[in-house]
Short mmCIF file of C-alpha atoms in Angstrom, two decimals:
data_model
loop_
_atom_site.label_atom_id
_atom_site.label_comp_id
_atom_site.label_asym_id
_atom_site.label_seq_id
_atom_site.Cartn_x
_atom_site.Cartn_y
_atom_site.Cartn_z
CA MET A 26 -32.75 7.37 -4.36
CA GLY A 27 -36.17 6.37 -3.10
CA LYS A 28 -37.82 5.69 0.23
CA VAL A 29 -40.72 3.46 1.17
CA LYS A 30 -43.75 5.18 2.70
CA LEU A 31 -45.86 3.66 5.48
CA ASP A 32 -48.45 2.51 2.95
CA GLY A 33 -45.75 0.60 1.04
CA ARG A 34 -45.46 3.03 -1.87
CA LEU A 35 -42.05 4.14 -3.08
CA SER A 36 -41.28 7.85 -3.40
CA LEU A 37 -38.25 9.84 -4.51
CA LYS A 38 -36.12 10.93 -1.56
CA HIS A 39 -33.03 12.41 -3.27
CA ARG A 40 -31.69 12.88 -6.76
CA PHE A 41 -27.89 12.81 -6.77
CA SER A 42 -26.66 14.98 -9.62
CA GLY A 43 -23.34 16.54 -10.48
CA HIS A 44 -21.48 14.04 -12.66
CA GLU A 45 -20.64 15.26 -16.15
CA GLU A 46 -20.59 11.68 -17.48
CA PRO A 47 -22.98 8.77 -16.88
CA VAL A 48 -22.52 7.01 -13.54
CA SER A 49 -20.76 3.68 -14.03
CA TYR A 50 -20.23 2.53 -10.45
CA ILE A 51 -22.07 2.88 -7.12
CA SER A 52 -20.82 1.69 -3.72
CA TRP A 53 -22.69 1.91 -0.39
CA GLY A 54 -20.64 2.87 2.67
CA PRO A 55 -20.28 0.30 5.47
CA ASP A 56 -22.68 2.29 7.69
CA ASP A 57 -25.27 2.78 4.89
CA ASN A 58 -25.20 6.56 5.47
CA GLN A 59 -22.85 7.40 2.61
CA LEU A 60 -22.64 6.49 -1.05
CA LEU A 61 -19.83 6.62 -3.62
CA THR A 62 -20.62 7.20 -7.28
CA CYS A 63 -18.16 7.11 -10.15
CA GLY A 64 -18.71 8.83 -13.49
CA VAL A 65 -17.41 7.08 -16.62
CA GLU A 66 -13.66 7.85 -16.53
CA GLU A 67 -14.42 11.00 -14.56
CA VAL A 68 -14.45 11.58 -10.77
CA VAL A 69 -15.73 9.79 -7.68
CA ARG A 70 -18.25 11.64 -5.52
CA ARG A 71 -19.10 10.83 -1.89
CA TRP A 72 -22.70 11.57 -0.89
CA ASP A 73 -24.56 11.91 2.39
CA VAL A 74 -27.56 9.62 1.91
CA ASN A 75 -29.77 11.46 4.43
CA SER A 76 -29.29 14.98 3.06
CA GLY A 77 -28.53 14.12 -0.59
CA GLU A 78 -25.50 16.47 -0.49
CA CYS A 79 -22.18 15.75 -2.19
CA ILE A 80 -19.64 15.64 0.64
CA ARG A 81 -16.38 15.22 -1.29
CA LEU A 82 -14.91 14.86 -4.79
CA TYR A 83 -12.01 12.49 -5.52
CA GLU A 84 -10.08 13.15 -8.73
CA LYS A 85 -6.65 12.83 -10.34
CA ASN A 86 -5.35 15.47 -12.73
CA GLY A 87 -5.42 14.26 -16.31
CA LEU A 88 -6.76 10.81 -15.37
CA GLY A 89 -10.23 9.36 -15.00
CA LEU A 90 -11.53 7.09 -12.25
CA ILE A 91 -13.38 3.97 -13.33
CA SER A 92 -14.43 2.23 -10.12
CA CYS A 93 -14.58 2.75 -6.37
CA GLY A 94 -14.97 0.89 -3.11
CA TRP A 95 -14.80 1.33 0.66
CA ALA A 96 -12.39 -0.04 3.23
CA PRO A 97 -14.40 -2.17 5.69
CA ASN A 98 -13.97 0.44 8.45
CA GLY A 99 -15.35 3.18 6.15
CA LYS A 100 -12.32 5.42 6.66
CA ARG A 101 -10.62 4.95 3.27
CA ILE A 102 -11.69 4.74 -0.35
CA PHE A 103 -10.11 2.72 -3.15
CA CYS A 104 -10.38 3.89 -6.77
CA GLY A 105 -9.45 2.23 -10.05
CA VAL A 106 -7.73 4.70 -12.40
CA THR A 107 -7.55 4.77 -16.19
CA ASP A 108 -3.73 4.43 -16.11
CA GLN A 109 -4.22 0.89 -14.68
CA SER A 110 -3.35 1.97 -11.14
CA ILE A 111 -5.28 1.77 -7.88
CA SER A 112 -5.42 4.78 -5.58
CA ILE A 113 -6.29 4.81 -1.90
CA TRP A 114 -7.74 8.01 -0.38
CA ASP A 115 -8.70 9.23 3.05
CA LEU A 116 -12.18 10.68 3.51
CA GLU A 117 -10.89 14.25 3.29
CA GLY A 118 -9.72 13.68 -0.31
CA LYS A 119 -5.99 13.19 0.31
CA GLU A 120 -4.46 10.45 -1.84
CA LEU A 121 -2.58 8.19 0.58
CA ASP A 122 -1.05 5.74 -1.88
CA CYS A 123 -1.13 4.60 -5.49
CA TRP A 124 0.14 1.33 -6.87
CA LYS A 125 0.33 -0.28 -10.27
CA GLY A 126 0.12 -3.90 -11.34
CA HIS A 127 1.69 -5.62 -14.29
CA ARG A 128 0.96 -3.64 -17.43
CA ILE A 129 -0.88 -5.29 -20.25
CA ARG A 130 -0.26 -4.08 -23.76
CA ARG A 131 -2.98 -2.28 -25.68
CA ILE A 132 -5.74 -2.19 -23.10
CA THR A 133 -8.68 -0.30 -24.51
CA ASP A 134 -11.08 -1.04 -21.67
CA LEU A 135 -10.51 -1.89 -18.03
CA GLY A 136 -13.01 -2.85 -15.38
CA ILE A 137 -11.94 -3.26 -11.79
CA THR A 138 -13.87 -4.74 -8.90
CA PHE A 139 -12.46 -4.55 -5.37
CA VAL A 140 -12.90 -7.09 -2.59
CA LEU A 141 -11.22 -6.28 0.72
CA SER A 142 -10.46 -8.95 3.27
CA ALA A 143 -12.26 -8.60 6.60
CA ASP A 144 -8.94 -7.84 8.35
CA SER A 145 -8.12 -5.11 5.76
CA ARG A 146 -4.76 -6.75 4.99
CA TYR A 147 -5.48 -7.84 1.40
CA ILE A 148 -7.41 -6.62 -1.60
CA LEU A 149 -8.54 -8.64 -4.62
CA VAL A 150 -8.70 -6.82 -7.94
CA SER A 151 -10.63 -8.43 -10.79
CA LEU A 152 -9.48 -7.35 -14.27
CA TRP A 153 -11.19 -7.76 -17.63
CA ASN A 154 -8.11 -9.57 -18.97
CA GLN A 155 -9.27 -12.64 -16.97
CA GLU A 156 -6.84 -12.12 -14.11
CA ILE A 157 -7.36 -11.58 -10.41
CA HIS A 158 -4.56 -9.77 -8.57
CA LEU A 159 -4.10 -10.23 -4.83
CA TRP A 160 -2.41 -7.24 -3.17
CA SER A 161 -1.01 -7.13 0.32
CA ILE A 162 -1.83 -3.63 1.62
CA GLU A 163 -0.41 -3.99 5.11
CA GLY A 164 2.91 -2.17 5.53
CA ASN A 165 4.66 -2.03 2.15
CA VAL A 166 2.05 -2.46 -0.58
CA LYS A 167 2.96 -5.32 -2.90
CA LEU A 168 1.41 -7.64 -5.46
CA ALA A 169 1.17 -11.00 -3.70
CA ALA A 170 -0.30 -13.23 -6.42
CA ILE A 171 -1.89 -13.29 -9.87
CA TYR A 172 -4.65 -15.78 -10.64
CA LYS A 173 -5.48 -16.50 -14.28
CA GLY A 174 -8.49 -18.33 -15.60
CA GLN A 175 -11.68 -18.25 -17.58
CA ARG A 176 -13.96 -15.27 -17.02
CA ASP A 177 -16.78 -17.52 -15.70
CA PHE A 178 -14.41 -19.00 -13.10
CA LEU A 179 -13.21 -15.58 -11.99
CA MET A 180 -16.75 -14.27 -11.61
CA MET A 181 -17.53 -17.13 -9.18
CA LEU A 182 -14.66 -16.10 -6.90
#
């Protein structure tokens, strides 16, 4: 991570290291003071941007994490998991919930992007199989809708 000096030059502020695999996903916290990084099918790390220190590790035994994102209030973290599930964690590293969508046969690669509604009641999950899943996460977590379409159309949503 770099910082801009008074004369406009960029200098290195922190180097975040600790992942065993290449970093595949980065997500800034809502307050811009924390950062999530996800190693390729590995773990998610939460960093303090000001100190450069790793604050917390998020991991599941025997499974890899492939993507990560913040709840709008910055108090929870969502992670895509290699078993096609989505996990929600508190900041202390406790897994609060885990839910699975409709399974698709013979997936060899899965990319998930999260979009949370401003009221934190719904989450959109974009899958590489050209589907978008809408989950209701208020009360009982449930799959509310599946949208299918061309990849270009889904990327515009």
